[in-house]
PDB file of C-alpha atoms in Angstrom:
ATOM      1  CA  UNK A   1      -5.689 105.864 186.682  1.00 57.00           C
ATOM      2  CA  UNK A   2      -2.616 103.687 186.930  1.00 64.00           C
ATOM      3  CA  UNK A   3       0.042 105.159 189.228  1.00 92.00           C
ATOM      4  CA  UNK A   4       2.725 106.121 186.754  1.00 95.00           C
ATOM      5  CA  UNK A   5       4.833 109.234 187.000  1.00 96.00           C
ATOM      6  CA  UNK A   6       7.578 110.496 184.769  1.00 97.00           C
ATOM      7  CA  UNK A   7      10.270 112.996 185.562  1.00 96.00           C
ATOM      8  CA  UNK A   8      11.152 115.475 184.391  1.00 97.00           C
ATOM      9  CA  UNK A   9       8.060 116.438 182.402  1.00 96.00           C
ATOM     10  CA  UNK A  10       9.997 118.864 180.257  1.00 97.00           C
ATOM     11  CA  UNK A  11      13.692 119.135 179.546  1.00 97.00           C
ATOM     12  CA  UNK A  12      15.846 121.169 177.217  1.00 97.00           C
ATOM     13  CA  UNK A  13      19.418 120.082 176.796  1.00 96.00           C
ATOM     14  CA  UNK A  14      22.314 120.493 174.428  1.00 96.00           C
ATOM     15  CA  UNK A  15      23.759 118.067 171.943  1.00 97.00           C
ATOM     16  CA  UNK A  16      26.322 115.759 173.471  1.00 96.00           C
ATOM     17  CA  UNK A  17      25.089 115.933 177.046  1.00 96.00           C
ATOM     18  CA  UNK A  18      23.827 112.882 178.914  1.00 96.00           C
ATOM     19  CA  UNK A  19      20.162 112.800 179.870  1.00 97.00           C
ATOM     20  CA  UNK A  20      18.260 110.448 182.156  1.00 98.00           C
ATOM     21  CA  UNK A  21      14.493 110.151 182.237  1.00 98.00           C
ATOM     22  CA  UNK A  22      12.765 108.419 185.097  1.00 98.00           C
ATOM     23  CA  UNK A  23       9.593 106.377 185.203  1.00 98.00           C
ATOM     24  CA  UNK A  24       8.090 105.419 188.532  1.00 98.00           C
ATOM     25  CA  UNK A  25       5.097 103.122 189.090  1.00 97.00           C
ATOM     26  CA  UNK A  26       3.130 102.253 192.167  1.00 96.00           C
ATOM     27  CA  UNK A  27       1.205  99.351 190.611  1.00 93.00           C
ATOM     28  CA  UNK A  28       3.848  96.635 191.066  1.00 93.00           C
ATOM     29  CA  UNK A  29       3.459  95.703 187.387  1.00 93.00           C
ATOM     30  CA  UNK A  30       6.050  93.384 185.937  1.00 92.00           C
ATOM     31  CA  UNK A  31       6.502  94.935 182.523  1.00 93.00           C
ATOM     32  CA  UNK A  32       7.716  98.457 181.840  1.00 95.00           C
ATOM     33  CA  UNK A  33       8.330 100.148 178.513  1.00 95.00           C
ATOM     34  CA  UNK A  34       9.822 103.260 177.024  1.00 97.00           C
ATOM     35  CA  UNK A  35       8.322 104.674 173.830  1.00 97.00           C
ATOM     36  CA  UNK A  36       8.954 107.765 171.820  1.00 97.00           C
ATOM     37  CA  UNK A  37       6.276 109.587 169.883  1.00 95.00           C
ATOM     38  CA  UNK A  38       7.147 111.569 166.800  1.00 93.00           C
ATOM     39  CA  UNK A  39       4.959 113.118 164.099  1.00 86.00           C
ATOM     40  CA  UNK A  40       4.384 110.643 161.302  1.00 84.00           C
ATOM     41  CA  UNK A  41       5.735 107.728 163.323  1.00 87.00           C
ATOM     42  CA  UNK A  42       3.245 107.109 166.068  1.00 87.00           C
ATOM     43  CA  UNK A  43       4.558 105.279 169.107  1.00 93.00           C
ATOM     44  CA  UNK A  44       7.810 103.386 168.746  1.00 94.00           C
ATOM     45  CA  UNK A  45       9.250 101.077 171.375  1.00 94.00           C
ATOM     46  CA  UNK A  46      12.740 101.970 172.574  1.00 96.00           C
ATOM     47  CA  UNK A  47      13.408  99.442 175.344  1.00 96.00           C
ATOM     48  CA  UNK A  48      11.362  97.355 177.676  1.00 94.00           C
ATOM     49  CA  UNK A  49      11.796  95.444 180.910  1.00 94.00           C
ATOM     50  CA  UNK A  50      10.223  92.179 182.005  1.00 91.00           C
ATOM     51  CA  UNK A  51      11.593  92.251 185.527  1.00 91.00           C
ATOM     52  CA  UNK A  52      14.235  93.740 187.770  1.00 93.00           C
ATOM     53  CA  UNK A  53      17.509  93.854 185.830  1.00 91.00           C
ATOM     54  CA  UNK A  54      15.807  92.174 182.858  1.00 93.00           C
ATOM     55  CA  UNK A  55      15.657  94.445 179.860  1.00 94.00           C
ATOM     56  CA  UNK A  56      15.617  94.143 176.104  1.00 93.00           C
ATOM     57  CA  UNK A  57      15.720  96.317 173.014  1.00 93.00           C
ATOM     58  CA  UNK A  58      12.801  97.619 171.037  1.00 92.00           C
ATOM     59  CA  UNK A  59      12.720  98.835 167.457  1.00 89.00           C
ATOM     60  CA  UNK A  60      14.534 102.166 167.991  1.00 94.00           C
ATOM     61  CA  UNK A  61      17.072 101.399 170.724  1.00 95.00           C
ATOM     62  CA  UNK A  62      20.206 102.926 169.181  1.00 95.00           C
ATOM     63  CA  UNK A  63      21.561 105.742 171.337  1.00 95.00           C
ATOM     64  CA  UNK A  64      19.516 104.715 174.371  1.00 97.00           C
ATOM     65  CA  UNK A  65      20.173 102.547 177.403  1.00 97.00           C
ATOM     66  CA  UNK A  66      17.928 101.539 180.278  1.00 97.00           C
ATOM     67  CA  UNK A  67      18.171 100.227 183.781  1.00 97.00           C
ATOM     68  CA  UNK A  68      15.737  98.726 186.231  1.00 97.00           C
ATOM     69  CA  UNK A  69      17.138  98.126 189.701  1.00 95.00           C
ATOM     70  CA  UNK A  70      13.757  98.131 191.425  1.00 95.00           C
ATOM     71  CA  UNK A  71      10.329  96.964 190.324  1.00 95.00           C
ATOM     72  CA  UNK A  72       8.945 100.481 190.508  1.00 96.00           C
ATOM     73  CA  UNK A  73      11.631 102.398 188.625  1.00 97.00           C
ATOM     74  CA  UNK A  74      12.692 102.264 184.990  1.00 98.00           C
ATOM     75  CA  UNK A  75      15.334 104.702 183.787  1.00 98.00           C
ATOM     76  CA  UNK A  76      16.018 105.735 180.209  1.00 98.00           C
ATOM     77  CA  UNK A  77      19.435 107.238 179.488  1.00 97.00           C
ATOM     78  CA  UNK A  78      20.636 109.084 176.449  1.00 97.00           C
ATOM     79  CA  UNK A  79      24.395 108.792 176.803  1.00 92.00           C
ATOM     80  CA  UNK A  80      25.090 111.645 174.412  1.00 96.00           C
ATOM     81  CA  UNK A  81      21.947 113.402 173.276  1.00 96.00           C
ATOM     82  CA  UNK A  82      21.472 114.279 169.609  1.00 97.00           C
ATOM     83  CA  UNK A  83      18.912 116.511 167.925  1.00 96.00           C
ATOM     84  CA  UNK A  84      17.257 113.426 166.417  1.00 96.00           C
ATOM     85  CA  UNK A  85      16.323 112.409 169.960  1.00 97.00           C
ATOM     86  CA  UNK A  86      14.118 115.454 170.371  1.00 97.00           C
ATOM     87  CA  UNK A  87      10.786 113.807 171.030  1.00 97.00           C
ATOM     88  CA  UNK A  88       8.071 113.060 173.538  1.00 97.00           C
ATOM     89  CA  UNK A  89       8.924 110.042 175.638  1.00 98.00           C
ATOM     90  CA  UNK A  90       6.300 107.858 177.252  1.00 98.00           C
ATOM     91  CA  UNK A  91       6.718 105.218 179.863  1.00 97.00           C
ATOM     92  CA  UNK A  92       4.163 102.418 180.033  1.00 95.00           C
ATOM     93  CA  UNK A  93       3.474  99.464 182.290  1.00 94.00           C
ATOM     94  CA  UNK A  94       1.535  96.253 181.981  1.00 91.00           C
ATOM     95  CA  UNK A  95       0.577  93.660 184.521  1.00 86.00           C
ATOM     96  CA  UNK A  96       1.262  90.534 182.565  1.00 79.00           C
ATOM     97  CA  UNK A  97       1.920  89.473 179.046  1.00 73.00           C
ATOM     98  CA  UNK A  98       3.652  92.010 176.885  1.00 66.00           C
ATOM     99  CA  UNK A  99       0.679  92.434 174.643  1.00 69.00           C
ATOM    100  CA  UNK A 100      -1.525  92.982 177.653  1.00 77.00           C
ATOM    101  CA  UNK A 101      -3.178  96.339 178.098  1.00 85.00           C
ATOM    102  CA  UNK A 102      -0.515  98.930 178.695  1.00 89.00           C
ATOM    103  CA  UNK A 103      -0.990 101.990 180.863  1.00 92.00           C
ATOM    104  CA  UNK A 104       0.950 105.071 179.962  1.00 95.00           C
ATOM    105  CA  UNK A 105       2.554 107.826 181.952  1.00 96.00           C
ATOM    106  CA  UNK A 106       2.030 111.526 181.170  1.00 95.00           C
ATOM    107  CA  UNK A 107       5.142 111.834 178.999  1.00 97.00           C
ATOM    108  CA  UNK A 108       8.377 113.803 178.990  1.00 97.00           C
ATOM    109  CA  UNK A 109       8.986 116.386 176.305  1.00 97.00           C
ATOM    110  CA  UNK A 110      12.703 116.441 175.518  1.00 98.00           C
ATOM    111  CA  UNK A 111      14.312 119.048 173.313  1.00 97.00           C
ATOM    112  CA  UNK A 112      17.923 118.631 172.249  1.00 97.00           C
ATOM    113  CA  UNK A 113      19.433 121.835 170.857  1.00 95.00           C
TER     114      UNK A 113
ATOM    115  CA  UNK B   1       7.836  97.810 156.935  1.00 70.00           C
ATOM    116  CA  UNK B   2       4.771  99.126 158.679  1.00 82.00           C
ATOM    117  CA  UNK B   3       2.767  96.264 160.120  1.00 92.00           C
ATOM    118  CA  UNK B   4      -0.096  98.352 161.482  1.00 95.00           C
ATOM    119  CA  UNK B   5      -1.426 101.063 159.218  1.00 95.00           C
ATOM    120  CA  UNK B   6      -3.772 103.910 159.886  1.00 95.00           C
ATOM    121  CA  UNK B   7      -3.934 105.348 156.424  1.00 89.00           C
ATOM    122  CA  UNK B   8      -6.075 108.382 157.137  1.00 91.00           C
ATOM    123  CA  UNK B   9      -4.274 110.926 159.308  1.00 91.00           C
ATOM    124  CA  UNK B  10      -7.414 112.783 160.305  1.00 95.00           C
ATOM    125  CA  UNK B  11     -11.193 112.678 160.418  1.00 96.00           C
ATOM    126  CA  UNK B  12     -13.722 115.388 161.140  1.00 97.00           C
ATOM    127  CA  UNK B  13     -17.329 114.607 162.092  1.00 98.00           C
ATOM    128  CA  UNK B  14     -20.315 116.425 163.512  1.00 98.00           C
ATOM    129  CA  UNK B  15     -21.421 115.893 167.079  1.00 97.00           C
ATOM    130  CA  UNK B  16     -24.007 113.146 167.312  1.00 97.00           C
ATOM    131  CA  UNK B  17     -22.914 111.394 164.143  1.00 97.00           C
ATOM    132  CA  UNK B  18     -20.893 108.208 163.827  1.00 98.00           C
ATOM    133  CA  UNK B  19     -17.095 108.255 163.728  1.00 98.00           C
ATOM    134  CA  UNK B  20     -15.399 105.344 161.991  1.00 98.00           C
ATOM    135  CA  UNK B  21     -11.668 104.932 162.434  1.00 98.00           C
ATOM    136  CA  UNK B  22      -9.922 102.319 160.341  1.00 97.00           C
ATOM    137  CA  UNK B  23      -6.823 100.244 160.830  1.00 97.00           C
ATOM    138  CA  UNK B  24      -5.170  97.660 158.575  1.00 97.00           C
ATOM    139  CA  UNK B  25      -2.491  95.182 159.470  1.00 97.00           C
ATOM    140  CA  UNK B  26      -0.155  93.026 157.445  1.00 96.00           C
ATOM    141  CA  UNK B  27       1.043  90.439 159.945  1.00 93.00           C
ATOM    142  CA  UNK B  28      -1.317  87.474 159.894  1.00 92.00           C
ATOM    143  CA  UNK B  29       0.080  86.364 163.256  1.00 92.00           C
ATOM    144  CA  UNK B  30      -1.549  89.293 165.056  1.00 93.00           C
ATOM    145  CA  UNK B  31      -4.357  88.013 167.233  1.00 91.00           C
ATOM    146  CA  UNK B  32      -4.990  90.755 169.765  1.00 91.00           C
ATOM    147  CA  UNK B  33      -5.873  94.329 168.912  1.00 93.00           C
ATOM    148  CA  UNK B  34      -6.290  97.469 170.969  1.00 93.00           C
ATOM    149  CA  UNK B  35      -7.307 101.070 170.510  1.00 96.00           C
ATOM    150  CA  UNK B  36      -5.802 103.887 172.511  1.00 96.00           C
ATOM    151  CA  UNK B  37      -6.915 107.487 172.743  1.00 97.00           C
ATOM    152  CA  UNK B  38      -4.540 110.357 173.323  1.00 96.00           C
ATOM    153  CA  UNK B  39      -5.256 113.939 174.293  1.00 96.00           C
ATOM    154  CA  UNK B  40      -2.599 116.638 173.807  1.00 92.00           C
ATOM    155  CA  UNK B  41       0.040 116.761 176.553  1.00 89.00           C
ATOM    156  CA  UNK B  42      -1.203 113.494 178.065  1.00 93.00           C
ATOM    157  CA  UNK B  43      -0.225 109.861 177.738  1.00 94.00           C
ATOM    158  CA  UNK B  44      -2.321 107.452 175.653  1.00 95.00           C
ATOM    159  CA  UNK B  45      -5.181 105.772 177.472  1.00 94.00           C
ATOM    160  CA  UNK B  46      -6.591 102.361 176.727  1.00 93.00           C
ATOM    161  CA  UNK B  47      -9.991 102.434 175.061  1.00 96.00           C
ATOM    162  CA  UNK B  48     -11.062  99.006 173.903  1.00 95.00           C
ATOM    163  CA  UNK B  49      -9.582  95.728 172.723  1.00 93.00           C
ATOM    164  CA  UNK B  50     -10.570  92.660 170.743  1.00 93.00           C
ATOM    165  CA  UNK B  51      -9.221  89.168 170.443  1.00 91.00           C
ATOM    166  CA  UNK B  52      -9.107  87.392 167.108  1.00 92.00           C
ATOM    167  CA  UNK B  53     -11.613  84.829 168.350  1.00 92.00           C
ATOM    168  CA  UNK B  54     -14.229  87.572 168.162  1.00 94.00           C
ATOM    169  CA  UNK B  55     -15.352  89.824 165.355  1.00 95.00           C
ATOM    170  CA  UNK B  56     -16.956  92.496 167.495  1.00 97.00           C
ATOM    171  CA  UNK B  57     -16.541  94.007 170.915  1.00 97.00           C
ATOM    172  CA  UNK B  58     -18.666  96.743 172.434  1.00 97.00           C
ATOM    173  CA  UNK B  59     -18.150  99.095 175.324  1.00 96.00           C
ATOM    174  CA  UNK B  60     -20.740 101.805 175.606  1.00 97.00           C
ATOM    175  CA  UNK B  61     -20.451 104.164 172.656  1.00 97.00           C
ATOM    176  CA  UNK B  62     -17.376 102.355 171.351  1.00 98.00           C
ATOM    177  CA  UNK B  63     -17.441  99.258 169.170  1.00 98.00           C
ATOM    178  CA  UNK B  64     -14.497  97.585 167.516  1.00 98.00           C
ATOM    179  CA  UNK B  65     -15.002  95.331 164.521  1.00 98.00           C
ATOM    180  CA  UNK B  66     -12.431  92.837 163.311  1.00 97.00           C
ATOM    181  CA  UNK B  67     -12.337  91.378 159.811  1.00 97.00           C
ATOM    182  CA  UNK B  68      -9.567  88.803 159.889  1.00 95.00           C
ATOM    183  CA  UNK B  69      -9.788  87.814 156.243  1.00 95.00           C
ATOM    184  CA  UNK B  70      -9.286  91.439 155.217  1.00 96.00           C
ATOM    185  CA  UNK B  71      -6.787  92.102 158.028  1.00 96.00           C
ATOM    186  CA  UNK B  72      -8.839  95.122 158.940  1.00 97.00           C
ATOM    187  CA  UNK B  73     -10.317  96.531 162.083  1.00 96.00           C
ATOM    188  CA  UNK B  74     -12.403  99.561 162.731  1.00 97.00           C
ATOM    189  CA  UNK B  75     -13.481 101.592 165.725  1.00 98.00           C
ATOM    190  CA  UNK B  76     -17.001 103.006 165.688  1.00 98.00           C
ATOM    191  CA  UNK B  77     -17.999 105.797 168.025  1.00 98.00           C
ATOM    192  CA  UNK B  78     -21.721 106.436 168.257  1.00 97.00           C
ATOM    193  CA  UNK B  79     -22.798 109.097 168.971  1.00 97.00           C
ATOM    194  CA  UNK B  80     -19.647 111.171 168.636  1.00 98.00           C
ATOM    195  CA  UNK B  81     -19.070 113.859 171.234  1.00 98.00           C
ATOM    196  CA  UNK B  82     -16.696 116.850 171.246  1.00 97.00           C
ATOM    197  CA  UNK B  83     -14.795 115.210 174.109  1.00 97.00           C
ATOM    198  CA  UNK B  84     -13.912 112.379 171.725  1.00 98.00           C
ATOM    199  CA  UNK B  85     -11.636 114.749 169.811  1.00 98.00           C
ATOM    200  CA  UNK B  86      -8.211 113.195 170.215  1.00 97.00           C
ATOM    201  CA  UNK B  87      -5.589 111.135 168.432  1.00 96.00           C
ATOM    202  CA  UNK B  88      -6.471 107.448 168.219  1.00 97.00           C
ATOM    203  CA  UNK B  89      -3.860 104.726 167.949  1.00 96.00           C
ATOM    204  CA  UNK B  90      -4.496 101.218 166.770  1.00 96.00           C
ATOM    205  CA  UNK B  91      -2.158  98.534 168.178  1.00 93.00           C
ATOM    206  CA  UNK B  92      -1.683  94.826 167.630  1.00 92.00           C
ATOM    207  CA  UNK B  93       0.062  91.897 169.240  1.00 90.00           C
ATOM    208  CA  UNK B  94       0.579  88.216 168.464  1.00 86.00           C
ATOM    209  CA  UNK B  95       0.714  84.925 170.322  1.00 76.00           C
ATOM    210  CA  UNK B  96      -2.250  85.733 172.465  1.00 69.00           C
ATOM    211  CA  UNK B  97      -0.751  89.024 173.498  1.00 64.00           C
ATOM    212  CA  UNK B  98       2.611  87.670 174.551  1.00 70.00           C
ATOM    213  CA  UNK B  99       4.485  89.688 171.966  1.00 76.00           C
ATOM    214  CA  UNK B 100       5.211  93.387 171.977  1.00 84.00           C
ATOM    215  CA  UNK B 101       2.498  95.782 170.887  1.00 88.00           C
ATOM    216  CA  UNK B 102       2.948  97.313 167.452  1.00 91.00           C
ATOM    217  CA  UNK B 103       1.299 100.700 167.081  1.00 93.00           C
ATOM    218  CA  UNK B 104      -0.052 102.507 164.067  1.00 94.00           C
ATOM    219  CA  UNK B 105       0.868 106.134 163.412  1.00 94.00           C
ATOM    220  CA  UNK B 106      -2.347 107.473 164.832  1.00 95.00           C
ATOM    221  CA  UNK B 107      -5.370 109.317 163.497  1.00 96.00           C
ATOM    222  CA  UNK B 108      -6.652 112.666 164.695  1.00 96.00           C
ATOM    223  CA  UNK B 109     -10.399 112.773 165.247  1.00 98.00           C
ATOM    224  CA  UNK B 110     -12.156 116.121 165.498  1.00 98.00           C
ATOM    225  CA  UNK B 111     -15.780 116.197 166.580  1.00 98.00           C
ATOM    226  CA  UNK B 112     -17.390 119.518 165.826  1.00 96.00           C
ATOM    227  CA  UNK B 113     -20.209 120.832 168.048  1.00 94.00           C
TER     228      UNK B 113
END
């Protein structure tokens, strides 16, 4: 299994509070991704990174920001959480090209009340 | 507009029989396709992939077929086992895999003992 951890694994927060999710990899892979999974929507890309300090938006980036200061860490921040951001968040990594096989972390279940 | 479609949300089969999971795509630029399997409370795991230069790829009990003219791919699992019960995601990429993966909504497979 690829060395990917996510923290926290579960979080309950209130509307309007900031939330940061962390993804940590030990594989030294170049690409890192944040997805959210919702019923009826499958996996949707939020943001991705193609190197340290190099990030770009995915299809559902509104309300989210990311940072990558080290190869191994990719942070997802909800500046002001809303109930629509209640979801399961997955981090993924890939060695090379963006369409290359991606390996996923265990997920973070976030509930915004 | 959904570029990768898994039109059947669920499938139930008997142990030992064949499971056929279907996926359609609309973007003719897609040239690399993957299947992922996801168990509850875990991240998706890579199962099998196929490049558009092939029409079939096998890995043990899993075979993926690609019909480019119909923009259709299918995953065959033979024989199906109860441990195959999971949600299966189809994903696609273009430009030899250099573009972001686009995922379908997923299909829940249940294999009954």
